[in-house]
N, CA and C of each residue as an Amber inpcrd file, in Angstrom:
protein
   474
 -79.3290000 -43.5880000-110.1520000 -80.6160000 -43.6010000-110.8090000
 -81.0520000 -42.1660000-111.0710000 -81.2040000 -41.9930000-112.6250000
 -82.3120000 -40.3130000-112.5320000 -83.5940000 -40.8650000-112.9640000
 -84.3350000 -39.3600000-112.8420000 -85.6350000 -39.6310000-113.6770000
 -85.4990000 -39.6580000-114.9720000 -86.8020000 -40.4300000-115.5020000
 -87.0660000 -40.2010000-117.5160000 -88.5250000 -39.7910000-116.8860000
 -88.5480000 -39.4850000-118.1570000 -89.9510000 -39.0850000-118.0140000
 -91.0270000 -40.4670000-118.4550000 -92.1920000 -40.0540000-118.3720000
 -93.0670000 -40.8760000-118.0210000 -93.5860000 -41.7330000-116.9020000
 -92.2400000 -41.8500000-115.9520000 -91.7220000 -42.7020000-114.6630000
 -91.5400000 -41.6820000-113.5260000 -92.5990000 -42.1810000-112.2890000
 -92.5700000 -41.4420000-111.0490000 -91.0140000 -41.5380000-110.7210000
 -90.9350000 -40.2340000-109.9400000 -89.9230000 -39.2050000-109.5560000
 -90.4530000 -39.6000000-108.0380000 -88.6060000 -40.0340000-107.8170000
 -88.5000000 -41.1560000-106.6590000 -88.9230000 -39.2100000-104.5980000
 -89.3620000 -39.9690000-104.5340000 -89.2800000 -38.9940000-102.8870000
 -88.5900000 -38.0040000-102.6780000 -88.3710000 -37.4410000-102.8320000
 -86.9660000 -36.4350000-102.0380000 -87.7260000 -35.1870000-100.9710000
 -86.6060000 -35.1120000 -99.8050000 -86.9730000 -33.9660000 -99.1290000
 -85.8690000 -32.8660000 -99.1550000 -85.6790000 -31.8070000 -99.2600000
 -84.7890000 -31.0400000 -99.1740000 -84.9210000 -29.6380000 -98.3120000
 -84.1920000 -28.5870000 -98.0640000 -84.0430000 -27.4690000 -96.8330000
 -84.4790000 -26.6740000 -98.3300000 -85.6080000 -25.3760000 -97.9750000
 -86.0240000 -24.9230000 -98.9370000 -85.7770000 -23.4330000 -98.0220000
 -85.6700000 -22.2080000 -98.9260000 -85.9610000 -20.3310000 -98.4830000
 -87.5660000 -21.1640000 -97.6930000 -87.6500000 -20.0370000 -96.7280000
 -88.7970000 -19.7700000 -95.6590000 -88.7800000 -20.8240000 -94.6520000
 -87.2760000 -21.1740000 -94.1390000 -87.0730000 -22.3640000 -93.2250000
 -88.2770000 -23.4360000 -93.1240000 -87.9960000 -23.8320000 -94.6290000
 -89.3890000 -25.1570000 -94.8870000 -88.2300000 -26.3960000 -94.8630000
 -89.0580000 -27.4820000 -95.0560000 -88.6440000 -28.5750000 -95.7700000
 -89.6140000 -29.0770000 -96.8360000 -89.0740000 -29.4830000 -97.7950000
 -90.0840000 -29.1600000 -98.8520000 -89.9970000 -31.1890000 -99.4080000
 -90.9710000 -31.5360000 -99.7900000 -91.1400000 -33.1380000-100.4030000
 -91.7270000 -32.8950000-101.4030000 -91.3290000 -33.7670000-102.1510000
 -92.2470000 -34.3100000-103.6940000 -93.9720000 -34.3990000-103.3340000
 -93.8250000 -35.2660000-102.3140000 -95.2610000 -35.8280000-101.8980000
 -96.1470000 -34.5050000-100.9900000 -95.4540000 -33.0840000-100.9010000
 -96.3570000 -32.0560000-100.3660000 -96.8020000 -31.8490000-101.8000000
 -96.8750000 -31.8760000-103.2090000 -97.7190000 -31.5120000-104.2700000
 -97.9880000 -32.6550000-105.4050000 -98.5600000 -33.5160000-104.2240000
 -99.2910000 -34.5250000-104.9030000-100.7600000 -33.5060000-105.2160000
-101.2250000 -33.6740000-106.3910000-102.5330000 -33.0580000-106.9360000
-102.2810000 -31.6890000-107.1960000-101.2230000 -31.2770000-107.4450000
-100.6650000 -30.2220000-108.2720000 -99.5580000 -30.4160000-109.2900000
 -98.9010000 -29.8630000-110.3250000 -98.2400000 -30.1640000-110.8800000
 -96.8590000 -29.2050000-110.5280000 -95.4300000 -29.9250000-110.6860000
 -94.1070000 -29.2190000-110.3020000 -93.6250000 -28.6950000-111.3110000
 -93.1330000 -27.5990000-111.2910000 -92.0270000 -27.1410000-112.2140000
 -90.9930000 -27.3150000-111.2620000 -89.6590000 -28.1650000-111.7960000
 -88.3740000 -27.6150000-110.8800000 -87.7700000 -27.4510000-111.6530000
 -86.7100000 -26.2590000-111.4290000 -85.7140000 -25.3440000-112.8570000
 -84.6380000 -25.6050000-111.6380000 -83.5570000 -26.1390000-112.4800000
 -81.5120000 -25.9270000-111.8810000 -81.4790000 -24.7590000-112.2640000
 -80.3380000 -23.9170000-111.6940000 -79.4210000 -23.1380000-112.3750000
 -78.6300000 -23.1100000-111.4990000 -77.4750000 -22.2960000-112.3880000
 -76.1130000 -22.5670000-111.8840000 -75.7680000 -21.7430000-110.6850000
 -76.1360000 -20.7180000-110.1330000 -76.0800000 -19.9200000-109.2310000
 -76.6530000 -18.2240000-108.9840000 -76.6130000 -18.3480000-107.7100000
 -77.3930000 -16.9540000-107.3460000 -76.7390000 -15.8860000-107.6360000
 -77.5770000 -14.8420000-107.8620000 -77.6110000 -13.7860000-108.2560000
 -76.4370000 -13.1230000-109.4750000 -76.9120000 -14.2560000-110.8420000
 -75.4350000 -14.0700000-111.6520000 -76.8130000 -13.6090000-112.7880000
 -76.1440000 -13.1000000-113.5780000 -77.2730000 -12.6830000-114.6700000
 -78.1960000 -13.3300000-115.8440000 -77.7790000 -14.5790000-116.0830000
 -78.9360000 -15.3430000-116.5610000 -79.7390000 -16.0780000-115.1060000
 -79.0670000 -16.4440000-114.3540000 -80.1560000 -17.3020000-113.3380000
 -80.9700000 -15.7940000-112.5500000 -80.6100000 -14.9750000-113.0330000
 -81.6580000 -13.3450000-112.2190000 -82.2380000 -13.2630000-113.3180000
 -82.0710000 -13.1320000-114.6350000 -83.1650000 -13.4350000-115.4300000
 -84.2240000 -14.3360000-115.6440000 -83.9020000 -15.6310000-115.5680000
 -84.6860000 -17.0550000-115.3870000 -85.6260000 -16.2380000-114.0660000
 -85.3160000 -16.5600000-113.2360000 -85.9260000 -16.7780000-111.8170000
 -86.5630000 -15.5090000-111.9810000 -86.8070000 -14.1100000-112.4290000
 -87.4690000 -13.1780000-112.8480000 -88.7080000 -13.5940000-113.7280000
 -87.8560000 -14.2200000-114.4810000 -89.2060000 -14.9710000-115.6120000
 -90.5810000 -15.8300000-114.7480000 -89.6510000 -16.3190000-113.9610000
 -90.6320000 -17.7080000-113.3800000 -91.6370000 -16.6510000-112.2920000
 -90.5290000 -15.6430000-111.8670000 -91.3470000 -14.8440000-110.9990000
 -92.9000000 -13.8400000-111.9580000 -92.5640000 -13.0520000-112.5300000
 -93.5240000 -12.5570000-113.3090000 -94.7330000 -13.5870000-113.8350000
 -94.4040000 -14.7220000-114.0430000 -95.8780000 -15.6080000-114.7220000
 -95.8280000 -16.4580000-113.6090000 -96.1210000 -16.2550000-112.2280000
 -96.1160000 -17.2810000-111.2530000 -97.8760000 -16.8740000-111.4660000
 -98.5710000 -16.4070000-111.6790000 -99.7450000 -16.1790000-111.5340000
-100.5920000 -17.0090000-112.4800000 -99.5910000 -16.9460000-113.8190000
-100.4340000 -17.7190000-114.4620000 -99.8430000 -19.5700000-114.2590000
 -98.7690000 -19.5440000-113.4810000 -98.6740000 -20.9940000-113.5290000
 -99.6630000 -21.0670000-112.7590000-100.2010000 -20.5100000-111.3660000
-100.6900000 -20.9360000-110.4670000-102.5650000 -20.9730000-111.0000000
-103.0690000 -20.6490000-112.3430000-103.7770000 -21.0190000-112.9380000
-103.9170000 -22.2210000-113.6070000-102.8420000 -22.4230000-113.5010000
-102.2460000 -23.8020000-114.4510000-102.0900000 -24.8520000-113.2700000
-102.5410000 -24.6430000-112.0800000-102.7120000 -25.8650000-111.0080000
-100.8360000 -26.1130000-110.7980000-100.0640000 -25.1420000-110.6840000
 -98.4320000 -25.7160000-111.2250000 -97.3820000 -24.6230000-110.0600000
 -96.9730000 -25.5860000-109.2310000 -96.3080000 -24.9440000-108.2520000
 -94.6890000 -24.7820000-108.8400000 -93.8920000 -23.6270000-108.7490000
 -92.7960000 -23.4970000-109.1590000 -91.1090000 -23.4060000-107.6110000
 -90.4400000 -24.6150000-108.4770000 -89.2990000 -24.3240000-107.2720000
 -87.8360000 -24.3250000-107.8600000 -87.0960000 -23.2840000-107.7030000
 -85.8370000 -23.2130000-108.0090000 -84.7840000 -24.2680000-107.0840000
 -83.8270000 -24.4960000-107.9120000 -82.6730000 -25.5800000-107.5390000
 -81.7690000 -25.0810000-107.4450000 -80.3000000 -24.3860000-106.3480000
 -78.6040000 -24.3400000-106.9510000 -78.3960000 -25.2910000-105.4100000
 -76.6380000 -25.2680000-105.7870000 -76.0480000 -25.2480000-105.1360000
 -75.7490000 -24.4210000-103.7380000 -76.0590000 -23.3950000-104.1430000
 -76.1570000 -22.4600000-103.0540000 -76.6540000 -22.8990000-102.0080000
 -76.2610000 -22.0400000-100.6240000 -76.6570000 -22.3270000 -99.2170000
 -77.9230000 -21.5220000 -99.4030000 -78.4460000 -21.7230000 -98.2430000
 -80.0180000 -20.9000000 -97.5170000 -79.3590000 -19.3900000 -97.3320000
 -78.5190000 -19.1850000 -96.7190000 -78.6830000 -17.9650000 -96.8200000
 -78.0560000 -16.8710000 -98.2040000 -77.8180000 -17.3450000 -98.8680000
 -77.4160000 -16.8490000-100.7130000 -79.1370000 -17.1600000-101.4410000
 -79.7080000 -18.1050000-100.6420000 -81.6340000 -17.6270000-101.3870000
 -81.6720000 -17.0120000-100.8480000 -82.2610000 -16.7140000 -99.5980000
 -82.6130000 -15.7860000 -98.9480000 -82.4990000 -14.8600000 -99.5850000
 -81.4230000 -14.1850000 -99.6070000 -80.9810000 -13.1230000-100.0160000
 -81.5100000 -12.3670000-101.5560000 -81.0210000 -13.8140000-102.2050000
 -81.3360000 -13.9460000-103.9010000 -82.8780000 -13.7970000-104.0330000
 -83.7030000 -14.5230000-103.3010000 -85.3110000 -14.2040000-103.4220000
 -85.8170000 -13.2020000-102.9000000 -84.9230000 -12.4040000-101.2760000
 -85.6290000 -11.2300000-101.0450000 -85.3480000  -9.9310000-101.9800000
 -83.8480000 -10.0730000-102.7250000 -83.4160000  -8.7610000-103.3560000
 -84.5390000  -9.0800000-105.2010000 -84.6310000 -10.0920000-105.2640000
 -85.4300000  -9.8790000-106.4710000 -87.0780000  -9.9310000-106.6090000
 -87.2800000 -10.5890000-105.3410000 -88.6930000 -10.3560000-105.0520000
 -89.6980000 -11.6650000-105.8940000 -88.6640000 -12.6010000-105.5810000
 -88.8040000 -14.0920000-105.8690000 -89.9850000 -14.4730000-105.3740000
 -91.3010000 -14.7770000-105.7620000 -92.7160000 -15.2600000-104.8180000
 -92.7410000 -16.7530000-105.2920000 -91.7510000 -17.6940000-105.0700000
 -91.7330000 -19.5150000-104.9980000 -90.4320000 -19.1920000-103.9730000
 -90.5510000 -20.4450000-104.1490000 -88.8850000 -21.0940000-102.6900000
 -87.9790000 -21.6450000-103.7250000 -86.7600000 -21.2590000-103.2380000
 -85.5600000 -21.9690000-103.4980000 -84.9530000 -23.4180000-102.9700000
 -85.0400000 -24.0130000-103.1860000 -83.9880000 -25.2110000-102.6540000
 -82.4930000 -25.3220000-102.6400000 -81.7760000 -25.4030000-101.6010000
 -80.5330000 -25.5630000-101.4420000 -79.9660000 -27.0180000-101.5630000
 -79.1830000 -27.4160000-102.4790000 -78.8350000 -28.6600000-103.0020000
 -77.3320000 -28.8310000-102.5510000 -76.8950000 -28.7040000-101.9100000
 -75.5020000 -28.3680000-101.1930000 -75.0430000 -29.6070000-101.5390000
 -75.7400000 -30.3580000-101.3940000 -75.3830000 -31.8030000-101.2800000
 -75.3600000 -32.7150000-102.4070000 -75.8450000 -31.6840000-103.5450000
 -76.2510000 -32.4340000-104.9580000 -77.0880000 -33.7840000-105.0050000
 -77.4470000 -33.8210000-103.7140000 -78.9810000 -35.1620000-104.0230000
 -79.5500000 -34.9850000-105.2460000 -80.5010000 -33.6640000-105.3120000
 -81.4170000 -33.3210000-106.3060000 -80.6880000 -33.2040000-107.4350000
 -79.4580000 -32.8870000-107.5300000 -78.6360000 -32.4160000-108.5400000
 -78.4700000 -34.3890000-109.2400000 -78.0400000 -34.7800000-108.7480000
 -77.8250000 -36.4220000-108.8800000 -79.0050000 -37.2730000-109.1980000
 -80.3640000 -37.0290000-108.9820000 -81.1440000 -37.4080000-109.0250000
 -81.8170000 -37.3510000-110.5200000 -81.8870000 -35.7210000-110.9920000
 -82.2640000 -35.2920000-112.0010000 -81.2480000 -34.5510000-113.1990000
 -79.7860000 -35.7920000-112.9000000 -78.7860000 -35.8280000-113.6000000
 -78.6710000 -34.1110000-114.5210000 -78.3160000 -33.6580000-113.4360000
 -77.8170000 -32.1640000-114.0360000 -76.3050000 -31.2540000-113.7410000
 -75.6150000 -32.2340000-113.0840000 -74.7100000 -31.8870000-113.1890000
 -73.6050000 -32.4990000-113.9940000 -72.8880000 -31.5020000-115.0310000
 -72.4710000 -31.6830000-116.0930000 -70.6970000 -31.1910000-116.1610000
 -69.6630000 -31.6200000-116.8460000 -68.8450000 -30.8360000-117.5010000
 -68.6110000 -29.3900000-118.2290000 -68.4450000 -28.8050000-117.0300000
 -69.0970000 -27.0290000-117.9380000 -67.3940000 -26.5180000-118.3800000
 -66.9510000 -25.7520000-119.1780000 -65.9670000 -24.9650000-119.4050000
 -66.1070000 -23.9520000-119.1060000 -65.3460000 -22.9440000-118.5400000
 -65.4870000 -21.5500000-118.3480000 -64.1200000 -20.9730000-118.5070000
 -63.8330000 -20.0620000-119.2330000 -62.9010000 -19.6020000-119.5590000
 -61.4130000 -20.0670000-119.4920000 -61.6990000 -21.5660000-120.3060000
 -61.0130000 -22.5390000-120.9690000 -60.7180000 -23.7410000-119.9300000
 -61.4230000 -23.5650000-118.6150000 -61.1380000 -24.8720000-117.3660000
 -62.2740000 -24.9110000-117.1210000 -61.8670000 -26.7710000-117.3180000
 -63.5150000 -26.9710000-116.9960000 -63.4790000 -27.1800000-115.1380000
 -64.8220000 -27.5920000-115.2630000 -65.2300000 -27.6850000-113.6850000
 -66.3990000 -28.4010000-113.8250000 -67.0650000 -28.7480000-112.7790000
 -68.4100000 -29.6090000-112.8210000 -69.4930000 -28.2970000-112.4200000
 -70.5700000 -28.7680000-113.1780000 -71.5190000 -27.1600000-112.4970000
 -72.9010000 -27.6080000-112.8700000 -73.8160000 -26.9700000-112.5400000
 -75.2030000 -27.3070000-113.0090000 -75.3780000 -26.9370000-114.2770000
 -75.9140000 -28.0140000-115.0310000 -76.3170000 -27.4470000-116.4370000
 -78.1780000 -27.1230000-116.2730000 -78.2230000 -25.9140000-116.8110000
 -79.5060000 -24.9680000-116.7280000 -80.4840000 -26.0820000-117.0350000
 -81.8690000 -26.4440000-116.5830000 -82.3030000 -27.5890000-116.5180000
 -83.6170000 -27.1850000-115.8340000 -84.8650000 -27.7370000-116.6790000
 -86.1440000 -27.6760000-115.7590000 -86.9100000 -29.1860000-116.2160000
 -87.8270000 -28.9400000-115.4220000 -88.6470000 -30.1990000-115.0980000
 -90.0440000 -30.0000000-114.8410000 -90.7770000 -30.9900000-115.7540000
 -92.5100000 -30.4940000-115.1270000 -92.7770000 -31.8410000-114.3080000
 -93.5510000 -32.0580000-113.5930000 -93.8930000 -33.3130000-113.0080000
 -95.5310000 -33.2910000-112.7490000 -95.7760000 -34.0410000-112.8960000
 -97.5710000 -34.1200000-113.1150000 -98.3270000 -34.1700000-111.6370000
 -99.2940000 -34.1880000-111.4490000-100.0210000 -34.2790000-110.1320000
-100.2020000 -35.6110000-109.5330000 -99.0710000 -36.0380000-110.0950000
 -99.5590000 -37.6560000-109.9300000 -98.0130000 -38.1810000-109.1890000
 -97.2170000 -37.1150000-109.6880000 -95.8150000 -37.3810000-109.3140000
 -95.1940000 -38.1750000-110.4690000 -95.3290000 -37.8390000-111.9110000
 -94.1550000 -38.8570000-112.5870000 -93.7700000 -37.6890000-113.5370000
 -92.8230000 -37.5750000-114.0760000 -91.8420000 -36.9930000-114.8000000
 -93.0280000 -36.3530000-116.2300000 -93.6030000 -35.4740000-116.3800000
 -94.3450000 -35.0990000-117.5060000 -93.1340000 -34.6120000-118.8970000
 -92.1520000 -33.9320000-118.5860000 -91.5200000 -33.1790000-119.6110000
 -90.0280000 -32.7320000-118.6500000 -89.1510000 -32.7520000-119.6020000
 -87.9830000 -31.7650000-119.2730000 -87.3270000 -31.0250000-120.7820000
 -86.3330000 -30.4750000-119.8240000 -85.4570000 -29.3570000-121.0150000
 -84.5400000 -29.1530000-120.3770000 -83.6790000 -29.6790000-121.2850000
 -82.3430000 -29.5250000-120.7620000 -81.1030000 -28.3270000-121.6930000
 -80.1480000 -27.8210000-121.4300000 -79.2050000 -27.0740000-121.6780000
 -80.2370000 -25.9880000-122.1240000 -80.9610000 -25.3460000-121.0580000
 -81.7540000 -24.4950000-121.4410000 -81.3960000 -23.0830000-121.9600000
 -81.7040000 -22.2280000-122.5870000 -81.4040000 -21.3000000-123.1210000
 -82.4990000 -20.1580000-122.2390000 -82.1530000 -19.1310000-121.9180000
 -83.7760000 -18.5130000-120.6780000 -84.0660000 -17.8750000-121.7190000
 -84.1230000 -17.2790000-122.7510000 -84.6640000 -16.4570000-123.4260000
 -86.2230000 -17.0450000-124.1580000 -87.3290000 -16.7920000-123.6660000
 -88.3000000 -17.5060000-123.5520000 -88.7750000 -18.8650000-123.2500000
 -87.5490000 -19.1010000-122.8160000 -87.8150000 -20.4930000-121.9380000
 -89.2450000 -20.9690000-121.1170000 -89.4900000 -19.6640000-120.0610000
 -90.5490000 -19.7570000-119.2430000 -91.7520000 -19.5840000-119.8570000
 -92.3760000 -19.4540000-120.6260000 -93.7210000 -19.5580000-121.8340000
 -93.4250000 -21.0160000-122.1980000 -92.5740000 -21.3010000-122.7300000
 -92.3880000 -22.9330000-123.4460000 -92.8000000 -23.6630000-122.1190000
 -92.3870000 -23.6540000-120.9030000 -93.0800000 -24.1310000-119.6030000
 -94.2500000 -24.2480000-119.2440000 -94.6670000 -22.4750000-118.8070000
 -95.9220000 -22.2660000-119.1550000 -96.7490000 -23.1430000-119.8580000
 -96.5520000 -23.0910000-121.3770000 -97.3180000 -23.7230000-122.2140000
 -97.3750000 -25.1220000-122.0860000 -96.2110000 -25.7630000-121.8410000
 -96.7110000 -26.8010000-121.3990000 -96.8730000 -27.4310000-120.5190000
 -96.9830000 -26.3530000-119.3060000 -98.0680000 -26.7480000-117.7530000
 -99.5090000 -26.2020000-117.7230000 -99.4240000 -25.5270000-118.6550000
-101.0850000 -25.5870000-119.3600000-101.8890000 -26.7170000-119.8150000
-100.7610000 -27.1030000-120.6620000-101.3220000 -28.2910000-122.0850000
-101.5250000 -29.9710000-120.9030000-101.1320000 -29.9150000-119.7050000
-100.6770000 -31.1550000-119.0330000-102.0990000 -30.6190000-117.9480000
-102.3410000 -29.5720000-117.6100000-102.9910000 -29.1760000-116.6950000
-104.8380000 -29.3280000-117.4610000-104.7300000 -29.1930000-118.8160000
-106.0550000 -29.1870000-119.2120000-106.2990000 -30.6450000-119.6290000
-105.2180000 -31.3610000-119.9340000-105.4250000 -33.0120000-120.3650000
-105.5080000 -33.4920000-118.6440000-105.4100000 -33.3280000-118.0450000
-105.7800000 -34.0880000-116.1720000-107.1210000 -33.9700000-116.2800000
C-alpha cells in the first residue's frame, strides 16, 4: 500500500538524527514536508537539504515542519546534518518502511547498471495527516520555493 494524495498517510514511527523517534501523529496540527533522497553527503542531496535548510524559517511561518528521508544509518546523518548545519532531523530508513510506503524506490541506472535506489521525492501532508501534494523525480534546482509555495498556499486555506 502507498499514499495518494488526498488520503490519510497511514502511522509510521521511525529512528530520526537527535536520538528521537519521530511519528506521523507527533505533527498532527502542523503540516509535513518529507523529501527522499538518495544519499548523504553527495552533491545534489547537499544541495537539496541546504535548500530546505536556508528557508526552514520561512516554512516554519508556514505552520510546516521539514524531515529528510535516505537510506543511510544514524550515524552518516549525524554527521551529514552536523557538517552542513542541517536545523530539521533526518530519518534513517534502513529498512525501506518509509521508502515502501511512499513508493520511492525505483529502477535507477548509473553508469549503465542499474540498481534499485531512491528516486528524489517530496511530500507535503496537511495538519490533519492526509497526503496534500507530492513531486516526484524531483529536479533540486528550485524545487524548495515550489514547496514553500505550496506549504504556504495549504497553510493559508486551513
Amino acid at each position: 500500500m502507498s499514499v495518494s494524495i488526498g488520503h490519510p498517510v497511514p502511522e509510521f514511527t521511525a529512528a530520526a538524527t537527535g536520538d528521537q523517534q519521530v511519528s506521523l501523529s507527533d505533527y498532527r496540527g502542523r503540516q509535513l514536508v518529507i523529501y527522499f533522497y538518495p544519499k548523504d553527503s553527495t552533491p545534489g542531496c547537499t544541495t537539496e537539504g541546504g535548500d530546505f535548510r536556508d528557508r526552514k524559517a520561512d516554512f516554519d511561518d508556514a505552520n510546516t515542519v521539514i524531515l529528510g528521508v535516505s537510506r543511510d544509518g544514524l550515524r552518516a546523518h549525524e554527521n551529514f546534518k552536523a557538517k552542513q548545519g542541517f536545523n530539521f532531523e533526518l530519518i534513517s530508513d534502513k529498512d525501506e518502511a518509509l521508502c515502501q510506503l511512499f513508493d520511492v524506490i525505483k529502477l535507477k541506472k548509473l553508469y549503465g547498471k542499474e540498481h534499485l535506489g531512491i528516486e528524489r521525492s517530496t511530500f507535503l501532508i496537511d495538519r490533519d495527516g492526509n497526503l496534500a501534494r507530492e513531486w516526484r523525480k524531483v529536479k533540486v534546482k528550485g524545487h524548495v520555493e515550489e514547496v514553500l509555495e505550496a506549504a504556504r498556499e495549504l497553510n493559508a486555506a486551513s
